Short mmCIF file of C-alpha atoms and ligand atoms in Angstrom, two decimals:
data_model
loop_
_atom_site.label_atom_id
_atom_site.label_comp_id
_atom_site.label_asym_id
_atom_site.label_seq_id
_atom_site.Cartn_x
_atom_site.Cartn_y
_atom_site.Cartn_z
CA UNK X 19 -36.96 52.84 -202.11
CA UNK X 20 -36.08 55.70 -204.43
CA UNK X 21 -32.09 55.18 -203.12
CA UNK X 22 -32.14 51.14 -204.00
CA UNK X 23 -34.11 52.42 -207.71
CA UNK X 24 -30.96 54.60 -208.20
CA UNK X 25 -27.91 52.59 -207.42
CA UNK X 26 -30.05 49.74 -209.86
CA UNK X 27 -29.95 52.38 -212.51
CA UNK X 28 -26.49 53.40 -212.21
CA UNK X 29 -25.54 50.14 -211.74
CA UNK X 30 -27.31 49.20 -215.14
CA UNK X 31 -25.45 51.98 -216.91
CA UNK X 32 -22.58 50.49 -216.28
CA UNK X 33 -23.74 46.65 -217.87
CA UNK X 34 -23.25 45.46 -221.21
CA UNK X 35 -25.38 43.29 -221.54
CA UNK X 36 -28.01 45.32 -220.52
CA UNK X 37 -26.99 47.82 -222.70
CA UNK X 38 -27.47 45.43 -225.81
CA UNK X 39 -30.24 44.15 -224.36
CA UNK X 40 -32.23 47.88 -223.75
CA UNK X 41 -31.07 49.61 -227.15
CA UNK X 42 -32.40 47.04 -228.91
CA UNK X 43 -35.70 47.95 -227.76
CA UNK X 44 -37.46 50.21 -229.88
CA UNK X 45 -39.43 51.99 -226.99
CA UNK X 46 -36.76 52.56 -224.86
CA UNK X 47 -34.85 54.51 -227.80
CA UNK X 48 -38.10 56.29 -228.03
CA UNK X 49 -38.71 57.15 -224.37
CA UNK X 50 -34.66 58.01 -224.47
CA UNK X 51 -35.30 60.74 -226.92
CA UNK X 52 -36.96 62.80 -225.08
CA UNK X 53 -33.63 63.70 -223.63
CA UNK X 54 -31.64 63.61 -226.88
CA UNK X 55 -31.65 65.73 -229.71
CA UNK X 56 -31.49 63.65 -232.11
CA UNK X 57 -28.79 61.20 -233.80
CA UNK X 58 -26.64 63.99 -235.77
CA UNK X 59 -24.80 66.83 -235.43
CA UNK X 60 -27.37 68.39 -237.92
CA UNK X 61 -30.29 67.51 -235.08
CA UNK X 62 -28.63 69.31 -232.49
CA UNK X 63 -27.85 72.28 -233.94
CA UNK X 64 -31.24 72.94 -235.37
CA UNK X 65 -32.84 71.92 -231.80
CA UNK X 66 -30.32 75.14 -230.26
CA UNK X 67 -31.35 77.29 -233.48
CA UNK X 68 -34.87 76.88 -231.63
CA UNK X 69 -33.48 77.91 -228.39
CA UNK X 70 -31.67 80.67 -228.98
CA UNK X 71 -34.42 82.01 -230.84
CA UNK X 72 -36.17 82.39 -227.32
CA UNK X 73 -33.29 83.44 -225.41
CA UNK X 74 -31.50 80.51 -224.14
CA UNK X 75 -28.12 79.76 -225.03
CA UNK X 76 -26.66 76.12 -225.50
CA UNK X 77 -23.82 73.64 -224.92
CA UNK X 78 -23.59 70.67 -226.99
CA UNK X 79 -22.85 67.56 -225.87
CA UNK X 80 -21.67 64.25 -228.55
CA UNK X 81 -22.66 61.21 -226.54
CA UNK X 82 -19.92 59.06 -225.79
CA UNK X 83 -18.15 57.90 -222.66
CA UNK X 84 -15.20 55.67 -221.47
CA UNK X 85 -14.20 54.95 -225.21
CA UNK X 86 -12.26 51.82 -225.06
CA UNK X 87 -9.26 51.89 -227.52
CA UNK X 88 -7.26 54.40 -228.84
CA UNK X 89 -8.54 54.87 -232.23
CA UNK X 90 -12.10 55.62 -230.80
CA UNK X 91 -10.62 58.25 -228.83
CA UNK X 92 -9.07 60.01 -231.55
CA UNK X 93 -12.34 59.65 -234.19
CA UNK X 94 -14.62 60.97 -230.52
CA UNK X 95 -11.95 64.10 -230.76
CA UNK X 96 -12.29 64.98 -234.44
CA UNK X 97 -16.07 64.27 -233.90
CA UNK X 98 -15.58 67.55 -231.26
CA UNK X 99 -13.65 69.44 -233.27
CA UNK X 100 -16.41 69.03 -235.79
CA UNK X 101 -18.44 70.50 -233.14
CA UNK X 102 -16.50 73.31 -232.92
CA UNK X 103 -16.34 73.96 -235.97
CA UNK X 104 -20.48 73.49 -236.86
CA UNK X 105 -21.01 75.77 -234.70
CA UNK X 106 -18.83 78.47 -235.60
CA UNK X 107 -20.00 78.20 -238.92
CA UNK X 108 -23.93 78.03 -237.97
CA UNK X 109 -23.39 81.13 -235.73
CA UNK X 110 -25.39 79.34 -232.72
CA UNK X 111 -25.18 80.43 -229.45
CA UNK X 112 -23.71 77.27 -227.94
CA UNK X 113 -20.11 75.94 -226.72
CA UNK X 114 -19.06 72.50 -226.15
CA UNK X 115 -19.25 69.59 -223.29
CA UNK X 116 -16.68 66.85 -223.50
CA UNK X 117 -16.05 64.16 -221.30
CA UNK X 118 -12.13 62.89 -220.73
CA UNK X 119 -12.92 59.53 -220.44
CA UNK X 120 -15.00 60.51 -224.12
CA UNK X 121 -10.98 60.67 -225.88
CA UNK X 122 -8.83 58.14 -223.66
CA UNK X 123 -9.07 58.89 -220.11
CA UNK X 124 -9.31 55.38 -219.18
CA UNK X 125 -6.48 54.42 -221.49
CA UNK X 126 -3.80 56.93 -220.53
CA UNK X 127 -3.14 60.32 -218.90
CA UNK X 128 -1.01 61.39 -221.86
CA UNK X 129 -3.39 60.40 -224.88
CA UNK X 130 -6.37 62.31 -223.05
CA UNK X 131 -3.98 65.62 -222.34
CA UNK X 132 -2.97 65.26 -225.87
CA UNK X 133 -6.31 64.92 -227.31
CA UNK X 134 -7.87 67.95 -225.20
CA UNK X 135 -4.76 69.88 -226.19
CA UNK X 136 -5.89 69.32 -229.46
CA UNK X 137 -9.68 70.48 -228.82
CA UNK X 138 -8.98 73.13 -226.85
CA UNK X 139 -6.36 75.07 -229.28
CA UNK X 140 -9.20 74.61 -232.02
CA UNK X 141 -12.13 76.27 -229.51
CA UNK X 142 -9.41 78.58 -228.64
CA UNK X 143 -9.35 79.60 -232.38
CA UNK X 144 -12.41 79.83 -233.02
CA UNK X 145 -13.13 81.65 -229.19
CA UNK X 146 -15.51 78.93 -227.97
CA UNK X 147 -15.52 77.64 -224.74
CA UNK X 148 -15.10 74.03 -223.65
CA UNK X 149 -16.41 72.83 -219.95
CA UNK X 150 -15.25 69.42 -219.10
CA UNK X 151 -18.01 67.35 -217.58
CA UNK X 152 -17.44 65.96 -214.35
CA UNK X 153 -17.25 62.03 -213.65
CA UNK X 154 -17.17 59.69 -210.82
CA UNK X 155 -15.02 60.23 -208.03
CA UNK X 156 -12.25 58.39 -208.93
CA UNK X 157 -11.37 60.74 -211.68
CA UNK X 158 -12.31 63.94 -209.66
CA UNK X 159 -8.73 65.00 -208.48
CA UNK X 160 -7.04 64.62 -211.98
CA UNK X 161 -9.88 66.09 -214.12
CA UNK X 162 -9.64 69.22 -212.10
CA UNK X 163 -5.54 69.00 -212.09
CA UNK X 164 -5.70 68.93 -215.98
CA UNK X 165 -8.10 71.48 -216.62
CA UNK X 166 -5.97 73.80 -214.12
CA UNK X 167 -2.58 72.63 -216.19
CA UNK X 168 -4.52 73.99 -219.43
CA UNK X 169 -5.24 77.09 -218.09
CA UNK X 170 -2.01 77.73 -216.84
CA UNK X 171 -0.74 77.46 -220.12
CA UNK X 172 -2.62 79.51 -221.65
CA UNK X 173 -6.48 78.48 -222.86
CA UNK X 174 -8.62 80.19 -220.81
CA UNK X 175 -11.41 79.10 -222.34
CA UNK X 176 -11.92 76.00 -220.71
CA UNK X 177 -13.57 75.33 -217.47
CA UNK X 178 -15.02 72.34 -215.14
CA UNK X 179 -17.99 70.83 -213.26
CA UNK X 180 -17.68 70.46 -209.64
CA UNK X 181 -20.74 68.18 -207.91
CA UNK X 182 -22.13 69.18 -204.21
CA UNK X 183 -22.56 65.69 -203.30
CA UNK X 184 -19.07 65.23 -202.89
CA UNK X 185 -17.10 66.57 -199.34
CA UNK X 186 -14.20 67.93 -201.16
CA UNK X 187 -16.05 70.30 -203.42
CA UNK X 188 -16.20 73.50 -201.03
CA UNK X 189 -12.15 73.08 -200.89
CA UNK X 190 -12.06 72.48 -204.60
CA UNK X 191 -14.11 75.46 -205.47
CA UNK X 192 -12.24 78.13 -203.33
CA UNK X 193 -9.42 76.86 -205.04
CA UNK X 194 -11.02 76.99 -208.70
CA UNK X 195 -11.58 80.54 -207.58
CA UNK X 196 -8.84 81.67 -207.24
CA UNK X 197 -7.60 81.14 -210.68
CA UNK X 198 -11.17 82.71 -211.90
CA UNK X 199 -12.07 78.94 -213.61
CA UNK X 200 -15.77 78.54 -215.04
CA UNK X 201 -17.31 76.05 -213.01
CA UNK X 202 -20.25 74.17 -213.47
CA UNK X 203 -22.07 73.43 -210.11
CA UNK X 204 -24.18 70.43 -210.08
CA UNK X 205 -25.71 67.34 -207.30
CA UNK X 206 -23.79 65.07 -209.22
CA UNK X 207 -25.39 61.74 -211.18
CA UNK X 208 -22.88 58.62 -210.24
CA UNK X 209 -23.49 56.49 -207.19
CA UNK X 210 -20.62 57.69 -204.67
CA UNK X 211 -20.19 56.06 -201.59
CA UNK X 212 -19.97 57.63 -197.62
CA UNK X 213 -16.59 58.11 -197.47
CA UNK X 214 -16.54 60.34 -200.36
CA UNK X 215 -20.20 62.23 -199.95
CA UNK X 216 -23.08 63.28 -198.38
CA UNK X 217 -25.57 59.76 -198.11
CA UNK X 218 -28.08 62.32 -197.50
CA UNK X 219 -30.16 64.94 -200.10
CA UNK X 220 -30.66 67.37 -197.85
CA UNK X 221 -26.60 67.52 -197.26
CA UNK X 222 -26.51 68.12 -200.88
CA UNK X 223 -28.96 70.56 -201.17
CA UNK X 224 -27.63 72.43 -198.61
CA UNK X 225 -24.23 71.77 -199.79
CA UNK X 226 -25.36 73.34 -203.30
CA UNK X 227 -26.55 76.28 -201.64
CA UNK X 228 -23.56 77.24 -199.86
CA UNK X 229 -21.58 76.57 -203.00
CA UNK X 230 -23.35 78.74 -205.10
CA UNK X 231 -22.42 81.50 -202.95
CA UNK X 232 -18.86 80.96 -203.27
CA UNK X 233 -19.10 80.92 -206.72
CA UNK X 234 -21.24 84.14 -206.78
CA UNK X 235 -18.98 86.05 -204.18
CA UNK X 236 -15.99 84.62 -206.55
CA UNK X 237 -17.18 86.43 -209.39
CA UNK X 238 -18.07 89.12 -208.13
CA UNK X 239 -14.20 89.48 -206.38
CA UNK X 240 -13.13 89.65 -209.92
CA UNK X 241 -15.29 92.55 -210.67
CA UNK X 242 -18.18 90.67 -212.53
CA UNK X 243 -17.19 90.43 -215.97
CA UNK X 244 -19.93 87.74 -217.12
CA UNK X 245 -19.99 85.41 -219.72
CA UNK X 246 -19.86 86.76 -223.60
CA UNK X 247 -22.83 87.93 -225.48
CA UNK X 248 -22.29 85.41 -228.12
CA UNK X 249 -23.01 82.61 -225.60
CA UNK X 250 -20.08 80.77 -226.57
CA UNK X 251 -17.86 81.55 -223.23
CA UNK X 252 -19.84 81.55 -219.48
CA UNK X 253 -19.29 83.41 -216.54
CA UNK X 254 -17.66 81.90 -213.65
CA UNK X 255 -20.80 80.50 -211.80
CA UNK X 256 -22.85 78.54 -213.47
CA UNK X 257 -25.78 76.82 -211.23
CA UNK X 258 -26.94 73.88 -213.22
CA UNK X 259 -30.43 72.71 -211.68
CA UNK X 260 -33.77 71.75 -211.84
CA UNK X 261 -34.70 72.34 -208.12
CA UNK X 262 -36.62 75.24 -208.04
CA UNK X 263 -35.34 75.55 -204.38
CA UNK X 264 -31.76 76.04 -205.31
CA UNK X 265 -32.53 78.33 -208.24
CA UNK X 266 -34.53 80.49 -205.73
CA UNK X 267 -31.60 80.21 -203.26
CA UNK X 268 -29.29 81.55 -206.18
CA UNK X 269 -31.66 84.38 -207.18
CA UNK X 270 -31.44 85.61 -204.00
CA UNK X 271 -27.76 85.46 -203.11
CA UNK X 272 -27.04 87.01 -206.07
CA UNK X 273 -29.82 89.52 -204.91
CA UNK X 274 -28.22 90.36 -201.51
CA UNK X 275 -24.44 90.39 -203.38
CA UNK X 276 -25.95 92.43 -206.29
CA UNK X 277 -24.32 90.54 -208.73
CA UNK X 278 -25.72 91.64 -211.35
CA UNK X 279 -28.00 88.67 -213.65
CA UNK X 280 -25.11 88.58 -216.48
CA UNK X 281 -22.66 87.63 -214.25
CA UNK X 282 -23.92 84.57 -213.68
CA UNK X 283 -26.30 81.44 -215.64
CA UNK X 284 -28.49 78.77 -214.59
CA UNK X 285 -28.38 75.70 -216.75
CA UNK X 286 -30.75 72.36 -217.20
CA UNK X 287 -30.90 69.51 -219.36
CA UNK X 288 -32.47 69.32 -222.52
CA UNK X 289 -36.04 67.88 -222.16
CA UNK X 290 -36.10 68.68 -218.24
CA UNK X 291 -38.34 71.63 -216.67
CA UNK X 292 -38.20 73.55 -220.19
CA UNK X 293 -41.47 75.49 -218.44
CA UNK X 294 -39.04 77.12 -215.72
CA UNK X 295 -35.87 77.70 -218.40
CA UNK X 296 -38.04 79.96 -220.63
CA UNK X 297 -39.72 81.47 -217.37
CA UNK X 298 -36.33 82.45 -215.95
CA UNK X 299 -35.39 84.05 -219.50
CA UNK X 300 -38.02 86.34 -219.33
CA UNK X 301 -37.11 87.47 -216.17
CA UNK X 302 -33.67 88.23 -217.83
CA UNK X 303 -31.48 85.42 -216.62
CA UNK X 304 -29.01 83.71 -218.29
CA UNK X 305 -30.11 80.00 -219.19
CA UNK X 306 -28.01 77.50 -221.34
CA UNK X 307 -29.18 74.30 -221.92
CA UNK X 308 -27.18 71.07 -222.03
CA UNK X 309 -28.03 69.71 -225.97
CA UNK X 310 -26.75 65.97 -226.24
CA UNK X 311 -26.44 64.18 -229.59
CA UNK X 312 -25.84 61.13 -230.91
CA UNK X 313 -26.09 57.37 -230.99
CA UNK X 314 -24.53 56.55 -227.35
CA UNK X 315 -27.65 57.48 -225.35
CA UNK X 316 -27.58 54.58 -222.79
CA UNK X 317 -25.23 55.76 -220.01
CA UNK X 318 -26.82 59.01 -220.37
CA UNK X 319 -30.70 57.87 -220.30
CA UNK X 320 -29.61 55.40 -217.47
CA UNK X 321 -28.40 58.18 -215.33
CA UNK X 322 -31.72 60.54 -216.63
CA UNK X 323 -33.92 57.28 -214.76
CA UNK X 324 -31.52 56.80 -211.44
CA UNK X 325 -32.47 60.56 -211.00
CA UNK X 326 -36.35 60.35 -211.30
CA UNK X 327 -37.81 56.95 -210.76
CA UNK X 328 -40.74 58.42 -211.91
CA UNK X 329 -39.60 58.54 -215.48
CA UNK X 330 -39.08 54.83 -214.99
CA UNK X 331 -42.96 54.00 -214.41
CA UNK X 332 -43.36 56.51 -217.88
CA UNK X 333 -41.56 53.82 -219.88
CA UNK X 334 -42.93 50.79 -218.25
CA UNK X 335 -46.15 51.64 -218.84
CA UNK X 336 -45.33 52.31 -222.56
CA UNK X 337 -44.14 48.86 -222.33
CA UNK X 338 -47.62 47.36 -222.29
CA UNK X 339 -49.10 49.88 -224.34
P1 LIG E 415 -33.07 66.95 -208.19
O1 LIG E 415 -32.57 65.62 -208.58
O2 LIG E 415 -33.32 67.21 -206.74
O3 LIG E 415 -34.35 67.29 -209.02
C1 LIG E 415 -35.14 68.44 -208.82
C2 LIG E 415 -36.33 68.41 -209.76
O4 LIG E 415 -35.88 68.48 -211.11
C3 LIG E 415 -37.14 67.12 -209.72
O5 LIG E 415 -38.10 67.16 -208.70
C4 LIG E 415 -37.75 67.10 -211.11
O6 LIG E 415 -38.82 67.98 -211.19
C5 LIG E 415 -36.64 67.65 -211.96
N1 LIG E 415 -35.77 66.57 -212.49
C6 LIG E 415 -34.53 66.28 -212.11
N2 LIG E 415 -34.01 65.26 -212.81
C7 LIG E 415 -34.96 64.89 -213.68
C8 LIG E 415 -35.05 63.90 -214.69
N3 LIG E 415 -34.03 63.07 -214.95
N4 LIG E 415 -36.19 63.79 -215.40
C9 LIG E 415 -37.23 64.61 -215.15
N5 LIG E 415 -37.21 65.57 -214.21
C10 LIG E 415 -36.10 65.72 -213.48
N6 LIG E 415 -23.76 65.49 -213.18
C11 LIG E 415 -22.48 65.07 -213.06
O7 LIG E 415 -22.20 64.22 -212.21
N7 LIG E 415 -21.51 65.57 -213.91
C12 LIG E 415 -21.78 66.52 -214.83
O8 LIG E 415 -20.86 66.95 -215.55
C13 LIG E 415 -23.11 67.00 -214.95
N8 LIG E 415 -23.46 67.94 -215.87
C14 LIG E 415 -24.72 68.50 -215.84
C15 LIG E 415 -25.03 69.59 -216.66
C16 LIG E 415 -26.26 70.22 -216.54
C17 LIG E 415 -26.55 71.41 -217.40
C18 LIG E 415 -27.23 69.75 -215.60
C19 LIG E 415 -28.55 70.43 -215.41
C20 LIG E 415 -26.94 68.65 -214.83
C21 LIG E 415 -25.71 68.01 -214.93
N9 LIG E 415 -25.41 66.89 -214.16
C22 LIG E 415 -24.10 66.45 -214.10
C23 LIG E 415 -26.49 66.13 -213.49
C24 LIG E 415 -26.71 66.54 -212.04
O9 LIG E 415 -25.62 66.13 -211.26
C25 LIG E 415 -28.00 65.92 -211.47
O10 LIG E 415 -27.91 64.54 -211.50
C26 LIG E 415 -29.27 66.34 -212.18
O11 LIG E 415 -29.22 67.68 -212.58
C27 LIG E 415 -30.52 66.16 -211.30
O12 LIG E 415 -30.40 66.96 -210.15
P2 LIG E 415 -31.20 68.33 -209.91
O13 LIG E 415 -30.20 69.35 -209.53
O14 LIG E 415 -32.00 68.68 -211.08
O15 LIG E 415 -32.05 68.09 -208.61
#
């Protein structure tokens, strides 16, 4: 039941007419908010002025995805380097999530590398880091290919996301690795078929788990130099999860490794399991939280309901309230 709920959902994300249809609707905008930090730049950075005041660093997200001409693509990179440039100037603990098919993925290899050339000499700059969200499959072998090509010549502050569900990831991550590349573990939120990964959770929970040690034992190859105190650049692993199984699994790796709790950070989405972010701050981990922004919730909230139909049965029932 839950598995039919979330290929609906993902399905829906993808719909225009359904987005028309569900942003017009006042209580949907409310119930997306919960996940959202607001409609402005402004918004966001005073929701991660909040968090860092209790310990947990940030990465801020502009919503936006497959932007459809190239004019949007350059306004949705000016719009980051706006970012970058807020937050340098606010002194927040934060860096910056992008996605390529945010500034022209979908219209060309060479406007997107241009446009993240652009971003990433600006964070580089400033010394703020940059992870590039992860997508569906389709775009998996070129987003990593590019993010590699950027740190070979020369911006090491950008990293990647790599997702469990997928069969490929163990391969991709021992390669990631091996050039010391910040990578974001997470399930993964599109709807992938068979061929490509696990049909089953408990594949990708277990998957996760033996991922995270890879990362762990990957950082810890390179000596353990951790993220930066600022909170603007990560260390390599970072397990990004509410499952209070795999966080547990991650404690203890790092436990048996000693890898020490800097040299690695557990991340979540805003509005999701806030209880166990602040609870793993003050046993001194590293927590950053994912702070999205702006007017382009739908994919986003879509994706927020395929993972937890329960959230769905919160917003019908504020339907007839
Ligand atoms: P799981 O889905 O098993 O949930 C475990 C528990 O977490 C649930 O029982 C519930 O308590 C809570 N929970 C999870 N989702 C919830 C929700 N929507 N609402 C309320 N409670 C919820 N994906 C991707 O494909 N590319 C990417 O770049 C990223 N980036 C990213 C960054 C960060 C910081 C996070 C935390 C996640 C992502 N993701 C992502 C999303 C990720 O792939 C995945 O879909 C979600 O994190 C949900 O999976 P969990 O690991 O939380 O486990």
């Amino acid at each position: 039941k839950n598995y039919m709920l979330r290929s609906f959902f993902i399905m829906l994300s993808k719909v225009k007419w359904a987005q028309k249809l569900i942003m017009g609707m006042g209580f949907a905008r409310k119930m997306a908010t919960r996940f959202v930090a607001g409609d402005k730049l402004s918004d966001a950075i005073e929701a991660i002025k909040g968090l860092n005041k209790i310990g947990i660093f940030a990465t801020l997200d502009h919503l936006g995805e497959n932007t459809t001409n190239e004019t949007e693509a350059g306004k949705a990179t000016q719009d980051v380097i706006e970012m970058v440039d807020a937050i340098d100037q606010s002194g927040i603990q934060s860096n910056i999530s992008i996605k390529l098919s945010q500034i022209g993925y979908t219209l060309g290899i060479d406007l997107c590398t241009r446009n993240l050339k652009a971003i990433l000499e600006y964070a580089q700059q400033k010394g703020i880091f940059v992870r590039i969200d992860m997508e569906d499959s389709t775009t998996t072998e070129e987003t990593i290919r590019l993010c590699l090509e950027m740190r070979q010549s020369g911006f090491n502050r950008v990293g990647i996301v790599i997702q469990s569900y997928l069969y490929r990831s163990e391969d991709d991550i021992r390669k990631l690795c091996q050039s010391a590349t910040p990578v974001r573990l997470c399930k993964g939120a599109y709807k992938e078929p068979e061929i490509v990964a696990f049909p089953k959770k408990s594949d990708v929970d277990e998957n996760y788990d033996k991922l995270t040690s890879l990362l762990m034992d990957g950082e810890k190859s390179i000596g353990s130099p951790g993220g930066s105190d600022n909170g603007r650049t990560p260390p390599i692993p970072a397990i990004a999860t509410h499952d209070e199984k795999r966080v547990d699994y991650a404690k203890s790796y790092a436990d048996k490794i000693e890898l020490s709790r800097e040299a690695f950070e557990f991340q979540m989405l805003y509005g999701i399991r806030r209880d166990l972010q602040e609870t793993l701050v003050k046993e001194g981990y590293h927590v950053r939280t994912y702070v999205p922004f702006g007017t382009q919730w739908y994919p986003y909230y879509m994706r927020r309901l395929a993972e937890r139909p329960a959230n769905l049965w919160f917003m019908v029932s504020n339907l007839f309230r």
